[in-house]
């Protein structure tokens, strides 16, 4: 359906690139001038005047058409031709230079100024032409070249020519001022338009930046949520691992595999331990149905053989297969046909690989660097648990001379990060000047290259308020290394956060212990208060206390024995 034609909009609405009101002014003034000159065809009888009027009207029609098409430079031809026609009317059918029709030149000069919006020179040239035309007509009458019915003299010619010049000059001054104001208004409007465009571009840019930042923040928030969930799950698994320590070895490993699968959302988790000869990685725990079938037949993989587990057991480095069909190292296991991606991490104690943690997913590309970090932390804890179990129960894995041994009475007093990425726990007491000075002073101690070949050392106390809880002790393998302020600040910030976390853990432990005490007291009090019988109250009191404290023997005595062996009541 076509849009209805709007004549008013077509005639008077400005087009792009036109000055405000230019189209309407051109059409209205030209149309009025055309109607005025058209009357001359019927008002006069002389053929020359009629032909001049016809020519003038033709020029008027032409400039109207040009104005409708948006061309305004030719409009001034209409006042020029009309001025000649006025001269002919005045000379042939009027009163010559005394005819009032000459006043029409002022109207034509006004039109010329209206048409000359950007350049006043064409209007000024037309005014000069009109004055010469009037002056020439008057001079011709004085010299007898034209009829002179009113006895025109040169004084009259000079005076009226002066009047025309003055009036036209006044018009020119007014229009000059008008053009200056129009130019300022146009420039202001153009600046406003440019400012609006700039604001629109800035607004659009800001909206795009806000949208991009919103998308980025949403992605970051989602990533942080996933990371928080992953860390929460890892923390829960770590707590559960610690709580399993008193159970049987196989049960502990099975619970660990089950916890990793449930908490982290992977359908299979398996724990392999190396045999005594370090030739095979033997599956010791698994949670999936296929994994349990593999356990039943004592599934094992050769160290360095086919498969990711064998590769990791030999190399001691994590390995990810994002697409099990494309990874040449991956071994297609018929017991786990749904596997689409797999990650295996070494279980290392010190520098020695004692087993492999193998996790598999039904989704392709399910693992990334964050999963490596999370599972590596769990693998380190599992390795510590397994080492402790090996010392306690003698699980069949022999240690090499590089493995640190502890007796059952020894307990880890710290943790050490090794260059190979492993974490070792144990009695890490060091004979270090920096360590001793940091403990004694409670301040950060920096030992850059020191004599006698000692490594550059950084010791930062872990302090909460004024109490030193421990020391972060860092040594560099490069003898010429100098610790920078940025590195020192990082270690100090980590030490502060570690101290706060330790204090929070202590407060939580105290609060939990107090809550348990209050719960026990409330329970015993409730049981005691439930009875009104004297003997029953005593029996309930001693029974509940014995059970709550786990005492082998307890009794209650009422009254104080006297000196003769009696009892005061």
mmCIF file of C-alpha atoms in Angstrom, residues 214-395:
data_model
loop_
_atom_site.group_PDB
_atom_site.id
_atom_site.type_symbol
_atom_site.label_atom_id
_atom_site.label_comp_id
_atom_site.label_asym_id
_atom_site.label_seq_id
_atom_site.Cartn_x
_atom_site.Cartn_y
_atom_site.Cartn_z
ATOM 1 C CA UNK A 214 27.522 -6.851 31.177
ATOM 2 C CA UNK A 215 28.122 -9.917 29.041
ATOM 3 C CA UNK A 216 31.680 -10.102 30.353
ATOM 4 C CA UNK A 217 30.541 -9.677 33.959
ATOM 5 C CA UNK A 218 27.827 -12.287 33.520
ATOM 6 C CA UNK A 219 30.376 -14.636 32.043
ATOM 7 C CA UNK A 220 32.829 -13.823 34.829
ATOM 8 C CA UNK A 221 30.124 -14.237 37.473
ATOM 9 C CA UNK A 222 29.092 -17.526 35.977
ATOM 10 C CA UNK A 223 32.731 -18.587 35.882
ATOM 11 C CA UNK A 224 33.195 -17.447 39.480
ATOM 12 C CA UNK A 225 30.080 -19.327 40.530
ATOM 13 C CA UNK A 226 31.360 -22.446 38.834
ATOM 14 C CA UNK A 227 34.765 -21.913 40.423
ATOM 15 C CA UNK A 228 33.155 -21.327 43.825
ATOM 16 C CA UNK A 229 31.073 -24.471 43.426
ATOM 17 C CA UNK A 230 34.168 -26.382 42.374
ATOM 18 C CA UNK A 231 36.172 -25.076 45.332
ATOM 19 C CA UNK A 232 33.282 -25.766 47.700
ATOM 20 C CA UNK A 233 33.037 -29.289 46.381
ATOM 21 C CA UNK A 234 36.812 -29.723 46.727
ATOM 22 C CA UNK A 235 36.656 -28.413 50.303
ATOM 23 C CA UNK A 236 33.854 -30.831 51.160
ATOM 24 C CA UNK A 237 35.797 -33.702 49.615
ATOM 25 C CA UNK A 238 38.894 -32.657 51.598
ATOM 26 C CA UNK A 239 36.893 -32.651 54.830
ATOM 27 C CA UNK A 240 35.451 -36.044 54.017
ATOM 28 C CA UNK A 241 38.900 -37.401 53.182
ATOM 29 C CA UNK A 242 40.093 -36.287 56.606
ATOM 30 C CA UNK A 243 37.087 -37.864 58.293
ATOM 31 C CA UNK A 244 37.793 -41.242 56.606
ATOM 32 C CA UNK A 245 41.252 -41.591 58.145
ATOM 33 C CA UNK A 246 40.199 -44.166 60.773
ATOM 34 C CA UNK A 247 38.455 -46.492 58.313
ATOM 35 C CA UNK A 248 39.907 -49.420 56.393
ATOM 36 C CA UNK A 249 42.198 -48.507 53.458
ATOM 37 C CA UNK A 250 39.992 -49.918 50.705
ATOM 38 C CA UNK A 251 36.938 -48.274 52.249
ATOM 39 C CA UNK A 252 38.754 -44.923 52.427
ATOM 40 C CA UNK A 253 39.780 -45.069 48.769
ATOM 41 C CA UNK A 254 36.272 -46.125 47.720
ATOM 42 C CA UNK A 255 34.733 -43.213 49.620
ATOM 43 C CA UNK A 256 37.191 -40.796 48.052
ATOM 44 C CA UNK A 257 36.342 -42.005 44.528
ATOM 45 C CA UNK A 258 32.629 -41.807 45.296
ATOM 46 C CA UNK A 259 32.992 -38.289 46.732
ATOM 47 C CA UNK A 260 34.899 -36.993 43.689
ATOM 48 C CA UNK A 261 32.268 -38.404 41.357
ATOM 49 C CA UNK A 262 29.283 -37.030 43.284
ATOM 50 C CA UNK A 263 30.663 -33.642 44.323
ATOM 51 C CA UNK A 264 32.310 -32.712 41.024
ATOM 52 C CA UNK A 265 29.731 -34.336 38.732
ATOM 53 C CA UNK A 266 31.893 -36.895 36.882
ATOM 54 C CA UNK A 267 30.470 -40.301 36.193
ATOM 55 C CA UNK A 268 33.693 -42.242 36.846
ATOM 56 C CA UNK A 269 36.566 -41.743 39.273
ATOM 57 C CA UNK A 270 39.241 -44.348 39.820
ATOM 58 C CA UNK A 271 42.320 -44.537 42.047
ATOM 59 C CA UNK A 272 45.305 -46.575 40.869
ATOM 60 C CA UNK A 273 48.280 -47.496 43.062
ATOM 61 C CA UNK A 274 51.630 -48.713 41.758
ATOM 62 C CA UNK A 275 52.615 -52.260 42.672
ATOM 63 C CA UNK A 276 55.744 -53.185 44.617
ATOM 64 C CA UNK A 277 57.841 -53.472 41.445
ATOM 65 C CA UNK A 278 56.459 -50.213 39.998
ATOM 66 C CA UNK A 279 55.576 -52.048 36.794
ATOM 67 C CA UNK A 280 51.770 -51.824 36.951
ATOM 68 C CA UNK A 281 49.179 -49.329 38.124
ATOM 69 C CA UNK A 282 46.576 -51.409 39.934
ATOM 70 C CA UNK A 283 43.007 -50.124 40.268
ATOM 71 C CA UNK A 284 42.187 -49.962 44.000
ATOM 72 C CA UNK A 285 38.940 -47.925 44.031
ATOM 73 C CA UNK A 286 36.220 -46.860 41.573
ATOM 74 C CA UNK A 287 32.665 -45.639 41.828
ATOM 75 C CA UNK A 288 31.071 -46.449 38.453
ATOM 76 C CA UNK A 289 29.511 -49.765 37.462
ATOM 77 C CA UNK A 290 32.232 -50.375 34.892
ATOM 78 C CA UNK A 291 34.868 -49.409 37.425
ATOM 79 C CA UNK A 292 33.533 -51.936 39.924
ATOM 80 C CA UNK A 293 33.655 -54.630 37.242
ATOM 81 C CA UNK A 294 37.285 -53.689 36.656
ATOM 82 C CA UNK A 295 37.932 -53.898 40.408
ATOM 83 C CA UNK A 296 36.436 -57.387 40.528
ATOM 84 C CA UNK A 297 38.958 -58.696 38.008
ATOM 85 C CA UNK A 298 41.843 -56.672 39.528
ATOM 86 C CA UNK A 299 42.286 -54.355 36.571
ATOM 87 C CA UNK A 300 45.821 -53.083 36.077
ATOM 88 C CA UNK A 301 47.718 -51.072 33.459
ATOM 89 C CA UNK A 302 51.403 -51.244 32.628
ATOM 90 C CA UNK A 303 53.374 -48.156 33.633
ATOM 91 C CA UNK A 304 54.278 -46.344 30.403
ATOM 92 C CA UNK A 305 51.979 -48.612 28.406
ATOM 93 C CA UNK A 306 48.851 -47.860 26.402
ATOM 94 C CA UNK A 307 46.377 -45.441 27.953
ATOM 95 C CA UNK A 308 46.448 -42.150 29.817
ATOM 96 C CA UNK A 309 46.889 -43.812 33.224
ATOM 97 C CA UNK A 310 50.007 -45.651 32.101
ATOM 98 C CA UNK A 311 51.369 -42.480 30.557
ATOM 99 C CA UNK A 312 50.794 -40.397 33.730
ATOM 100 C CA UNK A 313 52.191 -43.162 35.992
ATOM 101 C CA UNK A 314 55.453 -43.020 34.047
ATOM 102 C CA UNK A 315 55.712 -39.266 33.308
ATOM 103 C CA UNK A 316 54.403 -37.940 36.620
ATOM 104 C CA UNK A 317 52.555 -35.151 34.767
ATOM 105 C CA UNK A 318 48.788 -34.641 34.377
ATOM 106 C CA UNK A 319 47.207 -35.539 31.057
ATOM 107 C CA UNK A 320 43.832 -34.535 29.564
ATOM 108 C CA UNK A 321 42.045 -36.212 26.681
ATOM 109 C CA UNK A 322 39.347 -33.743 25.592
ATOM 110 C CA UNK A 323 38.211 -36.032 22.773
ATOM 111 C CA UNK A 324 38.891 -39.653 23.578
ATOM 112 C CA UNK A 325 38.310 -40.654 19.981
ATOM 113 C CA UNK A 326 41.008 -38.308 18.674
ATOM 114 C CA UNK A 327 43.616 -38.717 21.434
ATOM 115 C CA UNK A 328 46.140 -41.338 20.370
ATOM 116 C CA UNK A 329 47.153 -42.029 23.961
ATOM 117 C CA UNK A 330 43.603 -42.843 25.023
ATOM 118 C CA UNK A 331 42.776 -46.530 25.439
ATOM 119 C CA UNK A 332 39.217 -47.442 24.541
ATOM 120 C CA UNK A 333 37.963 -49.295 27.623
ATOM 121 C CA UNK A 334 34.885 -51.512 26.978
ATOM 122 C CA UNK A 335 33.945 -51.254 30.658
ATOM 123 C CA UNK A 336 33.541 -47.469 30.292
ATOM 124 C CA UNK A 337 31.973 -47.009 26.833
ATOM 125 C CA UNK A 338 30.334 -43.644 27.673
ATOM 126 C CA UNK A 339 33.635 -41.851 28.251
ATOM 127 C CA UNK A 340 34.086 -38.796 26.001
ATOM 128 C CA UNK A 341 36.852 -36.995 27.898
ATOM 129 C CA UNK A 342 39.323 -38.062 30.570
ATOM 130 C CA UNK A 343 41.874 -36.556 32.935
ATOM 131 C CA UNK A 344 44.557 -38.415 34.883
ATOM 132 C CA UNK A 345 46.742 -36.900 37.600
ATOM 133 C CA UNK A 346 49.730 -38.411 39.403
ATOM 134 C CA UNK A 347 49.512 -39.180 43.114
ATOM 135 C CA UNK A 348 52.937 -38.021 44.264
ATOM 136 C CA UNK A 349 54.543 -38.026 47.650
ATOM 137 C CA UNK A 350 57.705 -36.010 47.406
ATOM 138 C CA UNK A 351 59.130 -36.729 43.968
ATOM 139 C CA UNK A 352 57.799 -40.273 43.827
ATOM 140 C CA UNK A 353 54.668 -41.274 41.921
ATOM 141 C CA UNK A 354 52.727 -43.699 44.112
ATOM 142 C CA UNK A 355 49.527 -43.840 42.061
ATOM 143 C CA UNK A 356 47.181 -42.155 39.602
ATOM 144 C CA UNK A 357 43.805 -40.415 40.028
ATOM 145 C CA UNK A 358 41.722 -41.050 36.912
ATOM 146 C CA UNK A 359 38.477 -39.092 36.275
ATOM 147 C CA UNK A 360 36.230 -39.533 33.249
ATOM 148 C CA UNK A 361 33.219 -37.628 31.881
ATOM 149 C CA UNK A 362 30.421 -38.352 29.444
ATOM 150 C CA UNK A 363 30.801 -34.850 27.954
ATOM 151 C CA UNK A 364 33.487 -33.956 25.390
ATOM 152 C CA UNK A 365 35.948 -31.217 26.426
ATOM 153 C CA UNK A 366 34.720 -31.463 30.013
ATOM 154 C CA UNK A 367 38.077 -30.599 31.614
ATOM 155 C CA UNK A 368 40.107 -27.389 31.693
ATOM 156 C CA UNK A 369 42.987 -25.819 33.614
ATOM 157 C CA UNK A 370 40.743 -25.077 36.611
ATOM 158 C CA UNK A 371 39.867 -28.770 36.842
ATOM 159 C CA UNK A 372 43.580 -29.604 36.766
ATOM 160 C CA UNK A 373 44.186 -27.228 39.685
ATOM 161 C CA UNK A 374 41.231 -28.533 41.715
ATOM 162 C CA UNK A 375 41.926 -32.186 41.070
ATOM 163 C CA UNK A 376 45.671 -31.681 41.602
ATOM 164 C CA UNK A 377 44.943 -30.339 45.093
ATOM 165 C CA UNK A 378 42.779 -33.373 45.797
ATOM 166 C CA UNK A 379 45.433 -35.665 44.321
ATOM 167 C CA UNK A 380 48.045 -34.205 46.688
ATOM 168 C CA UNK A 381 45.773 -34.809 49.663
ATOM 169 C CA UNK A 382 44.984 -38.321 48.488
ATOM 170 C CA UNK A 383 48.712 -38.999 48.137
ATOM 171 C CA UNK A 384 49.280 -37.852 51.731
ATOM 172 C CA UNK A 385 46.407 -40.041 52.958
ATOM 173 C CA UNK A 386 47.735 -43.030 51.033
ATOM 174 C CA UNK A 387 51.243 -42.491 52.381
ATOM 175 C CA UNK A 388 49.917 -42.350 55.917
ATOM 176 C CA UNK A 389 47.912 -45.509 55.282
ATOM 177 C CA UNK A 390 50.972 -47.222 53.862
ATOM 178 C CA UNK A 391 52.917 -46.413 56.999
ATOM 179 C CA UNK A 392 50.028 -47.503 59.210
ATOM 180 C CA UNK A 393 48.663 -50.543 57.406
ATOM 181 C CA UNK A 394 51.467 -51.500 55.003
ATOM 182 C CA UNK A 395 49.624 -51.187 51.726
#
